[in-house]
Structure formats: C-alpha cells, structure tokens
XYZ file of N, CA and C in Angstrom:
273
model
N 119.879 82.741 91.712
C 119.793 82.591 93.152
C 119.595 83.937 93.845
N 120.209 84.983 93.276
C 120.100 86.298 93.874
C 118.657 86.810 93.832
N 117.971 86.579 92.723
C 116.573 86.997 92.601
C 115.681 86.240 93.572
N 115.974 84.969 93.785
C 115.182 84.167 94.719
C 115.323 84.714 96.138
N 116.529 85.135 96.504
C 116.760 85.720 97.827
C 115.995 87.028 97.986
N 115.981 87.832 96.947
C 115.248 89.098 97.004
C 113.757 88.872 97.139
N 113.252 87.913 96.398
C 111.821 87.600 96.472
C 111.475 87.076 97.860
N 112.327 86.229 98.405
C 112.093 85.695 99.744
C 112.092 86.809 100.783
N 113.045 87.712 100.693
C 113.110 88.841 101.629
C 111.873 89.726 101.505
N 111.455 89.987 100.287
C 110.271 90.816 100.072
C 109.018 90.148 100.641
N 108.873 88.855 100.418
C 107.708 88.138 100.949
C 107.713 88.116 102.476
N 108.881 87.933 103.077
C 108.978 87.982 104.538
C 108.613 89.372 105.058
N 109.061 90.400 104.371
C 108.708 91.771 104.748
C 107.192 91.955 104.723
N 106.538 91.486 103.671
C 105.080 91.602 103.557
C 104.389 90.848 104.694
N 104.883 89.684 105.032
C 104.305 88.904 106.138
C 104.447 89.664 107.459
N 105.618 90.240 107.716
C 105.833 90.984 108.960
C 104.977 92.248 109.023
N 104.840 92.937 107.896
C 103.983 94.128 107.852
C 102.535 93.729 108.130
N 102.073 92.666 107.494
C 100.695 92.207 107.698
C 100.457 91.781 109.146
N 101.406 91.067 109.722
C 101.266 90.635 111.116
C 101.199 91.836 112.053
N 102.049 92.819 111.816
C 102.038 94.016 112.653
C 100.720 94.765 112.507
N 100.211 94.873 111.288
C 98.932 95.546 111.066
C 97.790 94.839 111.782
N 97.788 93.524 111.700
C 96.720 92.749 112.353
C 96.750 92.965 113.864
N 97.933 92.943 114.430
C 98.059 93.126 115.878
C 97.719 94.555 116.289
N 98.228 95.532 115.542
C 98.058 96.927 115.967
C 96.657 97.474 115.736
N 95.934 96.957 114.775
C 94.607 97.511 114.499
C 93.564 97.136 115.553
N 93.933 96.316 116.510
C 93.009 96.043 117.608
C 92.882 97.260 118.525
N 93.825 98.172 118.444
C 93.795 99.400 119.231
C 93.237 100.531 118.371
N 92.259 101.254 118.906
C 91.658 102.345 118.139
C 92.094 103.724 118.629
N 92.893 103.769 119.683
C 93.393 105.035 120.216
C 94.704 104.766 120.947
N 95.525 105.795 121.149
C 96.800 105.605 121.852
C 96.580 105.012 123.242
N 97.350 103.989 123.567
C 97.166 103.292 124.837
C 98.070 103.806 125.948
N 99.171 104.418 125.601
C 100.095 104.916 126.619
C 100.364 106.400 126.379
N 100.720 107.115 127.420
C 100.911 108.561 127.318
C 102.015 108.926 126.337
N 103.028 108.104 126.240
C 104.146 108.372 125.349
C 103.688 108.391 123.888
N 102.822 107.459 123.558
C 102.276 107.373 122.199
C 101.490 108.644 121.864
N 100.680 109.092 122.802
C 99.907 110.316 122.601
C 100.835 111.528 122.486
N 101.925 111.518 123.227
C 102.892 112.606 123.152
C 103.530 112.721 121.786
N 103.923 111.588 121.221
C 104.515 111.601 119.890
C 103.509 112.056 118.833
N 102.262 111.639 118.970
C 101.225 112.059 118.027
C 100.977 113.559 118.154
N 100.962 114.055 119.384
C 100.799 115.494 119.600
C 101.947 116.288 119.003
N 103.157 115.788 119.165
C 104.323 116.462 118.601
C 104.289 116.430 117.078
N 103.843 115.316 116.503
C 103.707 115.228 115.048
C 102.725 116.281 114.543
N 101.650 116.494 115.281
C 100.673 117.518 114.920
C 101.303 118.907 114.974
N 102.091 119.159 116.014
C 102.755 120.460 116.137
C 103.755 120.680 115.013
N 104.424 119.626 114.579
C 105.369 119.748 113.466
C 104.635 120.163 112.201
N 103.480 119.551 111.955
C 102.728 119.857 110.734
C 102.110 121.252 110.767
N 101.869 121.789 111.956
C 101.320 123.153 112.042
C 102.420 124.194 112.133
N 103.668 123.764 112.163
C 104.789 124.700 112.194
C 105.242 125.108 113.579
N 104.743 124.439 114.617
C 105.129 124.780 115.984
C 106.338 124.008 116.488
N 106.781 123.018 115.746
C 108.034 122.328 116.009
C 108.146 121.534 117.284
N 109.401 121.320 117.694
C 109.727 120.505 118.856
C 109.636 121.330 120.128
N 108.528 121.192 120.837
C 108.415 121.924 122.098
C 108.044 121.026 123.269
N 107.898 119.728 123.045
C 107.493 118.804 124.105
C 108.662 118.176 124.840
N 109.831 118.168 124.234
C 110.963 117.494 124.838
C 111.202 116.106 124.273
N 110.435 115.698 123.269
C 110.673 114.422 122.608
C 111.735 114.633 121.535
N 112.573 113.635 121.337
C 113.671 113.775 120.387
C 113.636 112.659 119.357
N 114.453 112.800 118.356
C 114.590 111.755 117.360
C 113.817 112.037 116.091
N 113.819 111.058 115.212
C 113.201 111.225 113.910
C 111.791 110.692 113.802
N 111.289 110.085 114.872
C 109.969 109.459 114.789
C 108.827 110.460 114.574
N 108.734 111.547 115.344
C 107.621 112.487 115.123
C 107.555 113.057 113.700
N 108.683 113.448 113.083
C 108.563 113.920 111.696
C 108.067 112.839 110.738
N 108.432 111.600 111.001
C 107.982 110.505 110.132
C 106.473 110.317 110.247
N 105.952 110.290 111.467
C 104.514 110.065 111.618
C 103.689 111.318 111.325
N 104.349 112.487 111.286
C 103.606 113.712 110.967
C 103.044 113.669 109.552
N 103.593 112.798 108.718
C 103.088 112.619 107.351
C 101.601 112.259 107.368
N 101.161 111.583 108.417
C 99.759 111.172 108.517
C 98.816 112.369 108.475
N 99.281 113.516 108.975
C 98.428 114.708 108.991
C 98.250 115.320 107.607
N 99.004 114.864 106.625
C 98.792 115.316 105.251
C 97.506 114.728 104.662
N 97.070 113.600 105.223
C 95.911 112.893 104.693
C 94.612 113.194 105.426
N 94.714 113.627 106.685
C 93.505 113.881 107.465
C 93.836 114.704 108.704
N 92.823 115.384 109.222
C 92.952 116.076 110.509
C 92.168 115.358 111.602
N 91.403 114.352 111.209
C 90.638 113.553 112.160
C 91.597 112.639 112.914
N 91.612 112.743 114.241
C 92.599 112.022 115.046
C 92.498 110.505 114.889
N 91.283 109.984 114.766
C 91.132 108.541 114.594
C 91.729 108.071 113.266
N 91.491 108.834 112.213
C 92.065 108.501 110.899
C 93.578 108.641 110.928
N 94.067 109.704 111.545
C 95.520 109.911 111.670
C 96.152 108.743 112.416
N 95.508 108.297 113.472
C 96.043 107.177 114.254
C 96.130 105.910 113.398
N 95.128 105.666 112.574
C 95.159 104.489 111.681
C 96.301 104.608 110.671
N 96.499 105.796 110.134
C 97.598 106.003 109.178
C 98.937 105.801 109.870
N 99.052 106.273 111.104
C 100.290 106.073 111.878
C 100.523 104.581 112.107
N 99.469 103.822 112.345
C 99.626 102.374 112.496
C 100.176 101.747 111.213
N 99.729 102.235 110.075
C 100.251 101.723 108.802
C 101.727 102.098 108.638
N 102.059 103.349 108.958
C 103.463 103.784 108.888
C 104.324 102.926 109.812
N 103.846 102.690 111.030
C 104.586 101.859 111.978
C 104.774 100.437 111.458
N 103.748 99.914 110.814
C 103.849 98.551 110.263
C 104.889 98.489 109.155
N 104.904 99.498 108.303
C 105.893 99.533 107.219
C 107.311 99.633 107.767
N 107.497 100.398 108.825
C 108.826 100.532 109.453
C 109.184 99.258 110.205
N 108.248 98.739 110.977
C 108.512 97.547 111.795
C 108.772 96.302 110.953
N 108.254 96.286 109.755
C 108.479 95.146 108.875
C 109.955 94.915 108.579
N 110.760 95.955 108.709
C 112.199 95.822 108.461
C 112.949 95.212 109.638
N 112.314 95.126 110.799
C 113.022 94.664 112.012
C 112.923 93.172 112.188
C-alpha cells in the first residue's frame, strides 16, 4: 500500500508540473515588473553583483541556475518557467 501511495503522489506531481508548463508557456516574456525584477536579480547573482535591487528570499538564487545554460533572455525565461513548474508541482 505504501508503494501505491508513492506512485500516486508522483503521478499527481507530474500532472501538476505538466499543467503548470502548459499554462505558463503561453507567455514568452515577463508580464509584470516584479517578474522582470527577479530575473534581473538572478542575472546579477550569476555575474557576482549580488543582491542590490531590494528583493529578498531564496527565489532569485534558485532561478539564477537558468543562466548556467544560456545568456539569451528568451531561453533563460523558458528555463525559469520549467524551474517554476517543478517547484509549483509540490503545491
């Protein structure tokens, strides 16, 4: 029974991640200023300029990982959408 519960939880997680990806990929660029601010701060973290915008928390370091894969803002934004989907799947 324990394995069945784990499989069910994992499948639900995959469904939530997929749903979030489908919804979020309709946007090709940041829609609100706050989103652009976090992306800008993530870029500053990866270049070594750190927290200078006034945004707090652990979100910018998490999404800064996207800059390891590309410097193209459109590609980075898509990677951030994937990161967000993986995180949101737990909620």
